[in-house]
Short mmCIF file of C-alpha atoms in Angstrom, two decimals:
data_model
loop_
_atom_site.label_atom_id
_atom_site.label_comp_id
_atom_site.label_asym_id
_atom_site.label_seq_id
_atom_site.Cartn_x
_atom_site.Cartn_y
_atom_site.Cartn_z
CA MET A 1 -19.49 -8.07 138.68
CA ALA A 2 -15.81 -7.05 138.54
CA GLY A 3 -15.36 -4.86 141.61
CA ALA A 4 -18.05 -6.85 143.40
CA CYS A 5 -17.66 -5.11 146.80
CA GLY A 6 -17.36 -1.51 145.58
CA ASP A 7 -20.05 1.09 146.30
CA ILE A 8 -21.81 0.61 142.96
CA ALA A 9 -21.84 -3.18 143.14
CA ALA A 10 -23.02 -3.07 146.76
CA THR A 11 -25.85 -0.75 145.80
CA VAL A 12 -26.79 -3.02 142.89
CA VAL A 13 -27.10 -6.01 145.20
CA ALA A 14 -28.84 -4.11 147.99
CA GLY A 15 -31.29 -2.41 145.60
CA ALA A 16 -32.11 -5.55 143.62
CA ARG A 17 -32.79 -7.62 146.69
CA ALA A 18 -34.86 -4.82 148.25
CA ILE A 19 -36.96 -4.69 145.09
CA ALA A 20 -37.26 -8.48 145.02
CA ARG A 21 -38.46 -8.49 148.62
CA GLY A 22 -41.04 -5.77 147.98
CA ALA A 23 -39.20 -3.25 150.15
CA SER A 24 -38.42 -0.78 147.40
CA GLU A 25 -39.87 0.39 144.11
CA ALA A 26 -37.87 0.26 140.87
CA THR A 27 -37.45 4.06 140.65
CA GLY A 28 -34.46 4.92 138.48
CA LEU A 29 -34.70 1.85 136.27
CA THR A 30 -35.49 2.74 132.65
CA THR A 31 -36.54 -0.86 132.08
CA ALA A 32 -39.22 -0.64 134.77
CA GLN A 33 -41.46 1.52 132.55
CA PRO A 34 -43.16 0.90 129.19
CA PRO A 35 -42.31 -0.13 126.58
CA PHE A 36 -39.35 -1.90 128.23
CA SER A 37 -41.51 -3.46 130.91
CA GLU A 38 -43.45 -5.20 128.14
CA MET A 39 -40.42 -6.85 126.50
CA GLY A 40 -40.27 -9.93 128.72
CA LEU A 41 -37.00 -8.96 130.36
CA ALA A 42 -35.59 -11.04 133.20
CA ASP A 43 -37.33 -10.27 136.49
CA ILE A 44 -35.20 -8.46 139.08
CA ALA A 45 -36.07 -11.18 141.57
CA ASP A 46 -34.53 -13.82 139.26
CA LEU A 47 -31.06 -12.20 139.17
CA CYS A 48 -28.26 -14.00 140.99
CA PHE A 49 -25.11 -12.03 141.95
CA GLY A 50 -21.46 -12.87 142.22
CA GLY A 51 -18.16 -11.48 141.08
CA ALA A 52 -14.50 -10.77 141.69
CA GLU A 53 -12.85 -8.30 144.08
CA ILE A 54 -9.20 -7.41 144.85
CA ASN A 55 -10.03 -6.09 148.34
CA ASP A 56 -10.81 -8.21 151.37
CA ARG A 57 -13.68 -6.07 152.72
CA PRO A 58 -16.80 -8.27 153.00
CA LEU A 59 -19.77 -7.32 150.89
CA ALA A 60 -21.91 -7.02 154.04
CA GLU A 61 -19.43 -4.42 155.37
CA SER A 62 -19.65 -2.50 152.04
CA ILE A 63 -23.40 -2.50 152.21
CA ALA A 64 -23.46 -1.46 155.87
CA ALA A 65 -21.19 1.45 154.90
CA LEU A 66 -23.93 2.66 152.53
CA HIS A 67 -26.11 3.10 155.62
CA ALA A 68 -23.43 4.58 157.85
CA ARG A 69 -21.59 6.83 155.41
CA SER A 70 -23.96 7.90 152.71
CA ARG A 71 -27.34 7.18 154.25
CA THR A 72 -28.60 5.65 151.02
CA LEU A 73 -29.78 2.42 152.66
CA ASP A 74 -31.97 2.59 155.74
CA HIS A 75 -31.69 0.23 158.71
CA GLU A 76 -34.92 -1.67 157.96
CA ARG A 77 -33.85 -2.59 154.37
CA LEU A 78 -30.36 -3.45 155.65
CA GLU A 79 -31.82 -5.99 158.11
CA LEU A 80 -34.21 -7.38 155.52
CA ILE A 81 -31.58 -8.20 152.92
CA GLN A 82 -28.89 -9.56 155.27
CA PRO A 83 -29.47 -13.24 154.31
CA ASP A 84 -29.25 -12.40 150.60
CA VAL A 85 -26.02 -10.51 151.14
CA ALA A 86 -24.49 -13.42 153.01
CA ALA A 87 -25.40 -15.75 150.10
CA VAL A 88 -23.76 -13.44 147.52
CA GLU A 89 -20.57 -13.30 149.60
CA THR A 90 -19.94 -16.98 148.93
CA ASP A 91 -19.86 -16.24 145.16
CA ILE A 92 -17.18 -13.55 145.24
CA LEU A 93 -13.76 -14.51 144.04
CA ARG A 94 -11.09 -12.73 146.11
CA LEU A 95 -8.05 -11.64 144.19
CA PRO A 96 -5.74 -9.81 146.65
CA ASP A 97 -2.80 -11.29 144.71
CA ALA A 98 -4.06 -10.24 141.29
CA GLY A 99 -1.04 -8.05 140.67
CA ASP A 100 1.27 -11.00 141.28
CA LEU A 101 -0.47 -13.39 138.91
CA SER A 102 0.54 -13.83 135.33
CA LEU A 103 -2.02 -12.80 132.77
CA PRO A 104 -2.81 -16.38 131.76
CA ALA A 105 -3.19 -17.37 135.43
CA LEU A 106 -5.46 -14.39 136.20
CA ILE A 107 -7.67 -15.11 133.20
CA ASP A 108 -7.85 -18.79 134.12
CA ARG A 109 -9.00 -17.92 137.62
CA LEU A 110 -11.68 -15.52 136.32
CA ARG A 111 -12.95 -18.04 133.82
CA ALA A 112 -13.04 -20.82 136.47
CA ALA A 113 -15.00 -18.50 138.82
CA ILE A 114 -17.56 -17.84 136.10
CA ARG A 115 -18.01 -21.54 135.50
CA VAL A 116 -18.39 -22.29 139.19
CA PHE A 117 -20.96 -19.48 139.55
CA ARG A 118 -22.94 -20.68 136.56
CA GLU A 119 -22.90 -24.34 137.48
CA GLY A 120 -23.41 -23.77 141.23
CA HIS A 121 -26.60 -21.89 140.69
CA ASP A 122 -27.72 -23.72 137.51
CA LEU A 123 -27.90 -20.40 135.69
CA ALA A 124 -29.32 -20.04 132.19
CA ARG A 125 -27.00 -17.11 131.39
CA VAL A 126 -24.27 -15.06 133.02
CA ILE A 127 -23.64 -11.39 132.29
CA VAL A 128 -20.29 -9.90 133.24
CA VAL A 129 -20.22 -6.19 134.24
CA ASN A 130 -17.03 -4.27 134.83
CA LEU A 131 -17.37 -1.90 137.82
CA ILE A 132 -13.77 -1.49 138.88
CA SER A 133 -12.19 1.96 139.43
CA ALA A 134 -10.45 3.79 136.65
CA GLY A 135 -6.83 2.76 136.01
CA PRO A 136 -3.95 3.75 133.69
CA GLU A 137 -4.46 3.17 129.99
CA PRO A 138 -2.52 0.29 128.38
CA GLU A 139 0.42 1.03 126.19
CA PRO A 140 -0.75 1.23 122.53
CA SER A 141 -0.11 -1.79 120.37
CA THR A 142 -1.25 -2.95 116.97
CA GLN A 143 -1.70 -6.38 118.56
CA HIS A 144 -4.84 -5.05 120.30
CA GLU A 145 -6.60 -5.05 116.93
CA THR A 146 -6.59 -8.79 116.30
CA LEU A 147 -7.50 -11.74 118.50
CA ALA A 148 -4.28 -13.51 117.59
CA GLY A 149 -2.36 -10.42 118.67
CA LEU A 150 -4.17 -10.19 122.02
CA ASP A 151 -3.71 -13.95 122.60
CA ALA A 152 0.00 -13.44 122.04
CA LEU A 153 0.19 -10.52 124.48
CA ILE A 154 -1.59 -12.55 127.14
CA ALA A 155 0.53 -15.67 126.56
CA SER A 156 3.74 -13.63 126.90
CA ASP A 157 2.39 -11.84 130.01
CA ARG A 158 2.71 -8.35 128.59
CA ARG A 159 1.00 -6.50 131.43
CA GLU A 160 1.88 -3.09 130.00
CA PHE A 161 -0.44 -3.89 127.06
CA VAL A 162 -3.18 -5.91 128.89
CA THR A 163 -5.02 -4.16 131.73
CA PRO A 164 -7.32 -5.83 134.30
CA SER A 165 -10.36 -4.51 132.38
CA LEU A 166 -9.15 -6.17 129.24
CA CYS A 167 -8.71 -9.42 131.16
CA TYR A 168 -12.35 -9.26 132.42
CA ALA A 169 -13.63 -8.66 128.88
CA TYR A 170 -11.55 -11.49 127.49
CA ALA A 171 -12.52 -13.96 130.26
CA ALA A 172 -16.21 -13.11 129.95
CA LEU A 173 -16.41 -13.60 126.21
CA ARG A 174 -14.28 -16.78 126.32
CA GLU A 175 -16.79 -18.16 128.84
CA GLY A 176 -19.81 -17.34 126.70
CA CYS A 177 -20.93 -14.30 128.67
CA PRO A 178 -22.09 -10.96 127.30
CA TYR A 179 -19.87 -8.18 128.65
CA ILE A 180 -20.66 -4.62 129.80
CA ASN A 181 -17.93 -2.12 130.50
CA PHE A 182 -19.43 0.47 132.80
CA THR A 183 -15.95 2.00 133.47
CA PRO A 184 -13.84 4.45 131.44
CA ASN A 185 -11.09 1.84 131.24
CA PRO A 186 -10.12 1.18 127.60
CA GLY A 187 -10.17 -2.21 125.94
CA THR A 188 -13.74 -2.82 124.88
CA GLU A 189 -13.19 -0.81 121.72
CA PHE A 190 -10.19 -2.90 120.62
CA GLY A 191 -10.59 -4.93 117.45
CA ALA A 192 -9.54 -8.06 119.32
CA ILE A 193 -12.55 -7.89 121.58
CA ALA A 194 -14.91 -7.34 118.68
CA GLU A 195 -13.31 -10.33 116.88
CA LEU A 196 -13.72 -12.48 120.01
CA ALA A 197 -17.40 -11.47 120.31
CA THR A 198 -18.00 -12.39 116.69
CA GLN A 199 -16.27 -15.71 117.18
CA THR A 200 -18.31 -16.55 120.24
CA GLY A 201 -21.56 -14.98 118.90
CA LEU A 202 -21.98 -12.70 121.90
CA PRO A 203 -23.21 -9.11 122.48
CA PHE A 204 -21.03 -6.63 124.39
CA TYR A 205 -20.99 -2.87 125.02
CA GLY A 206 -19.53 0.19 126.82
CA ASP A 207 -17.88 2.47 127.75
CA ASP A 208 -18.15 4.61 130.84
CA GLY A 209 -21.62 4.84 132.39
CA LYS A 210 -23.34 8.21 131.92
CA THR A 211 -24.82 9.11 135.31
CA GLY A 212 -24.24 12.78 136.19
CA GLU A 213 -22.71 15.85 134.57
CA THR A 214 -22.39 14.29 131.14
CA LEU A 215 -25.97 13.07 131.28
CA VAL A 216 -27.12 16.65 131.85
CA LYS A 217 -24.70 17.94 129.19
CA THR A 218 -26.01 15.58 126.51
CA ALA A 219 -29.56 16.66 127.37
CA LEU A 220 -28.89 20.39 127.36
CA ALA A 221 -26.52 20.73 124.39
CA PRO A 222 -29.26 19.68 121.89
CA MET A 223 -31.35 22.58 123.20
CA PHE A 224 -28.64 25.14 122.38
CA SER A 225 -28.15 23.55 118.96
CA ALA A 226 -31.92 23.48 118.16
CA ARG A 227 -32.32 27.16 119.07
CA ASN A 228 -29.17 28.14 117.13
CA LEU A 229 -27.56 29.59 120.26
CA LYS A 230 -23.77 29.54 119.91
CA VAL A 231 -21.96 27.97 122.84
CA LEU A 232 -18.77 29.94 123.37
CA SER A 233 -17.46 27.94 126.30
CA TRP A 234 -18.70 25.16 128.62
CA GLU A 235 -16.67 24.74 131.80
CA GLY A 236 -17.23 21.91 134.27
CA VAL A 237 -15.86 21.20 137.70
CA ASN A 238 -16.46 17.78 139.19
CA LEU A 239 -16.05 17.02 142.90
CA LEU A 240 -16.30 13.49 144.26
CA GLY A 241 -14.91 11.65 147.29
CA ASN A 242 -15.42 7.90 146.88
CA ALA A 243 -13.05 5.21 145.68
CA ASP A 244 -13.57 6.35 142.09
CA GLY A 245 -12.71 9.91 143.11
CA ARG A 246 -9.52 8.67 144.82
CA ALA A 247 -8.56 6.69 141.67
CA LEU A 248 -9.30 9.64 139.41
CA ASP A 249 -7.05 11.83 141.54
CA ASP A 250 -4.19 10.17 139.70
CA PRO A 251 -3.68 11.99 136.30
CA LEU A 252 -2.83 8.65 134.62
CA ASN A 253 -6.18 7.18 135.75
CA ARG A 254 -8.40 9.97 134.56
CA GLN A 255 -7.22 10.31 130.98
CA ALA A 256 -9.96 8.21 129.46
CA LYS A 257 -12.62 9.73 131.76
CA LEU A 258 -11.74 13.26 130.73
CA ARG A 259 -11.62 12.32 127.03
CA ASN A 260 -15.06 10.76 127.26
CA LYS A 261 -16.47 13.83 129.00
CA GLU A 262 -14.94 16.29 126.55
CA GLN A 263 -15.88 14.66 123.25
CA VAL A 264 -19.68 14.94 123.52
CA LEU A 265 -20.11 18.69 122.85
CA ALA A 266 -18.40 18.85 119.45
CA SER A 267 -20.47 15.86 118.26
CA ILE A 268 -23.75 17.41 119.31
CA LEU A 269 -23.08 21.09 118.41
CA GLY A 270 -21.11 20.49 115.20
CA TYR A 271 -18.26 22.67 116.42
CA ALA A 272 -15.90 22.57 119.36
CA PRO A 273 -16.35 25.37 121.93
CA HIS A 274 -13.79 25.87 124.65
CA ALA A 275 -14.77 23.07 127.04
CA GLY A 276 -12.70 22.64 130.17
CA VAL A 277 -13.37 19.71 132.53
CA SER A 278 -11.72 19.14 135.85
CA ILE A 279 -12.12 16.29 138.37
CA ASN A 280 -11.23 17.00 141.97
CA TYR A 281 -11.04 14.46 144.81
CA VAL A 282 -12.80 15.66 147.93
CA PRO A 283 -12.70 12.84 150.56
CA SER A 284 -15.37 14.38 152.81
CA LEU A 285 -17.97 14.07 150.11
CA GLY A 286 -17.92 10.31 150.12
CA ASP A 287 -20.28 8.79 147.58
CA TRP A 288 -21.98 12.13 146.98
CA LYS A 289 -20.71 14.06 143.99
CA THR A 290 -21.13 17.63 142.87
CA ALA A 291 -20.72 19.05 139.39
CA TRP A 292 -20.82 22.76 138.66
CA ASP A 293 -21.10 23.89 135.04
CA LEU A 294 -20.85 27.31 133.49
CA ILE A 295 -22.19 27.74 129.94
CA HIS A 296 -21.30 30.96 128.17
CA PHE A 297 -23.34 31.33 124.97
CA GLN A 298 -24.15 33.90 122.33
CA GLY A 299 -27.61 34.82 121.13
CA PHE A 300 -29.42 37.23 118.77
CA LEU A 301 -27.46 40.39 117.92
CA ASP A 302 -24.35 38.62 119.27
CA VAL A 303 -25.42 39.24 122.87
CA PRO A 304 -23.49 36.98 125.28
CA MET A 305 -25.43 35.21 128.06
CA THR A 306 -24.73 32.72 130.75
CA MET A 307 -26.33 29.54 132.17
CA GLN A 308 -25.10 27.77 135.23
CA PHE A 309 -26.21 24.54 136.90
CA THR A 310 -25.18 22.48 139.89
CA TRP A 311 -25.70 18.75 139.87
CA GLN A 312 -25.56 17.04 143.28
CA GLY A 313 -26.26 13.34 143.50
CA CYS A 314 -25.13 10.05 144.99
CA ASP A 315 -22.83 8.32 142.58
CA SER A 316 -23.94 4.76 143.40
CA ILE A 317 -27.64 5.57 143.55
CA LEU A 318 -27.39 7.07 140.07
CA ALA A 319 -25.27 4.20 138.69
CA ALA A 320 -26.85 1.07 140.20
CA PRO A 321 -30.21 1.20 138.36
CA LEU A 322 -28.35 1.65 135.05
CA VAL A 323 -26.34 -1.50 135.78
CA LEU A 324 -29.55 -3.43 136.37
CA ASP A 325 -31.03 -1.98 133.16
CA LEU A 326 -27.89 -3.00 131.20
CA VAL A 327 -27.84 -6.51 132.66
CA ARG A 328 -31.53 -7.09 131.76
CA LEU A 329 -31.09 -5.71 128.21
CA ALA A 330 -27.83 -7.65 127.62
CA ASP A 331 -29.59 -10.84 128.79
CA PHE A 332 -32.45 -10.08 126.40
CA ALA A 333 -30.02 -9.52 123.50
CA GLN A 334 -28.28 -12.81 124.12
CA ARG A 335 -31.56 -14.68 124.31
CA ARG A 336 -32.33 -13.35 120.82
CA GLY A 337 -28.98 -14.30 119.38
CA GLU A 338 -27.69 -10.77 118.97
CA GLN A 339 -23.96 -10.27 118.82
CA GLY A 340 -21.41 -7.46 118.69
CA HIS A 341 -22.09 -3.90 119.72
CA MET A 342 -25.43 -3.31 121.43
CA THR A 343 -25.76 0.18 119.98
CA GLN A 344 -29.28 0.50 121.29
CA LEU A 345 -27.67 1.04 124.75
CA ALA A 346 -25.83 4.19 123.67
CA CYS A 347 -27.88 6.38 125.99
CA PHE A 348 -26.31 4.76 129.03
CA PHE A 349 -22.69 5.64 128.14
CA LYS A 350 -20.37 8.63 127.77
CA HIS A 351 -18.38 6.86 125.03
CA PRO A 352 -20.90 4.57 123.30
CA LEU A 353 -19.19 2.10 120.97
CA GLY A 354 -20.08 2.19 117.29
CA VAL A 355 -22.33 5.24 117.67
CA ASP A 356 -21.67 8.79 116.50
CA GLU A 357 -24.86 10.20 117.97
CA MET A 358 -24.22 11.83 121.38
CA ALA A 359 -27.50 13.76 121.93
CA LEU A 360 -29.41 12.10 124.75
CA PRO A 361 -32.91 12.58 123.21
CA ARG A 362 -31.93 10.85 120.01
CA GLN A 363 -30.09 8.06 121.88
CA LEU A 364 -33.20 7.50 123.96
CA ASP A 365 -35.20 7.27 120.73
CA MET A 366 -32.83 4.54 119.55
CA LEU A 367 -33.48 2.49 122.71
CA GLN A 368 -37.21 2.99 122.57
CA GLU A 369 -37.38 2.00 118.90
CA TYR A 370 -35.49 -1.17 119.75
CA ALA A 371 -37.93 -1.95 122.55
CA LEU A 372 -41.04 -1.20 120.49
CA HIS A 373 -39.75 -3.39 117.67
CA HIS A 374 -39.44 -6.36 120.03
CA VAL A 375 -42.76 -5.66 121.81
CA GLU A 376 -44.57 -5.61 118.46
CA ARG A 377 -42.86 -8.82 117.36
CA GLY A 378 -43.86 -10.41 120.65
#
């Protein structure tokens, strides 16, 4: 995991080990229910965790903070998984000097860490998941569209064109690992990454995990469309206070996030209503986020009506089971020799690569059809 000691990664580790030790159910995991549970996916207990982190805060401290700050992990589970957390800590590459490394040096260190992790635990496969906070978008370049162009940018240390997220994707695929971009950070959609995945015969997917307001939006918008109710405007206010919220407080960091949030309505409705989206950093909220949405719509005889909803949830608790789902499904895809975009995973993302369909019900149908196909084939 890139961002191995952030709130989401800490919740992934804590949740997976609690499930493995029989101290928690798999509530929240799509893959825990049929037909996905019949596909022969990797068992949660068989997952081994490691990663890279630019901060020096120990993973155990991050997990303890889940108990102290957000109350998402109780004391009993915290005590039970302590030995597992200590073991994971030894497999986290610390990169406090990442900003001082050249691009080739950074990528070499990431690739070496993946090899050490794989060999040290005698792993059959390694899946790389990007969980770092949102950052500025790279400067546009035609060299992003070819592998030769990206190789040249890396070799010449052009940091304005090659972001950390792009480095993680590149390192993962070069080391034979499927790659999942759970962040809004661009790079996965570049032609160079698709070319590298084809060259290495690997699956990859993203972008930007769909956990809260957009999840609800992509479920509700099809209802308005099916009933021929015209959406006049859909205004959303998002409040969050964790590290992601702090990162998104910077206008440069939230460009891709806002774009991903805003694009879904026009795709589902077939027209573009006024759709404002704002993201506000509220430190006191911590890992708990609130979204308030106002939907102004028009019905029969042109009568205007209003719907409002408030979504309040814990960011990491919503995201962590999706990460585990994605890891299990990416592992399954690699075992079956699949490569390129894993479009069956569109329902998990705000900006699903290679998919025009944004309506959640139809995206879920895509995933279920994929699962049923493999269950029937055995």
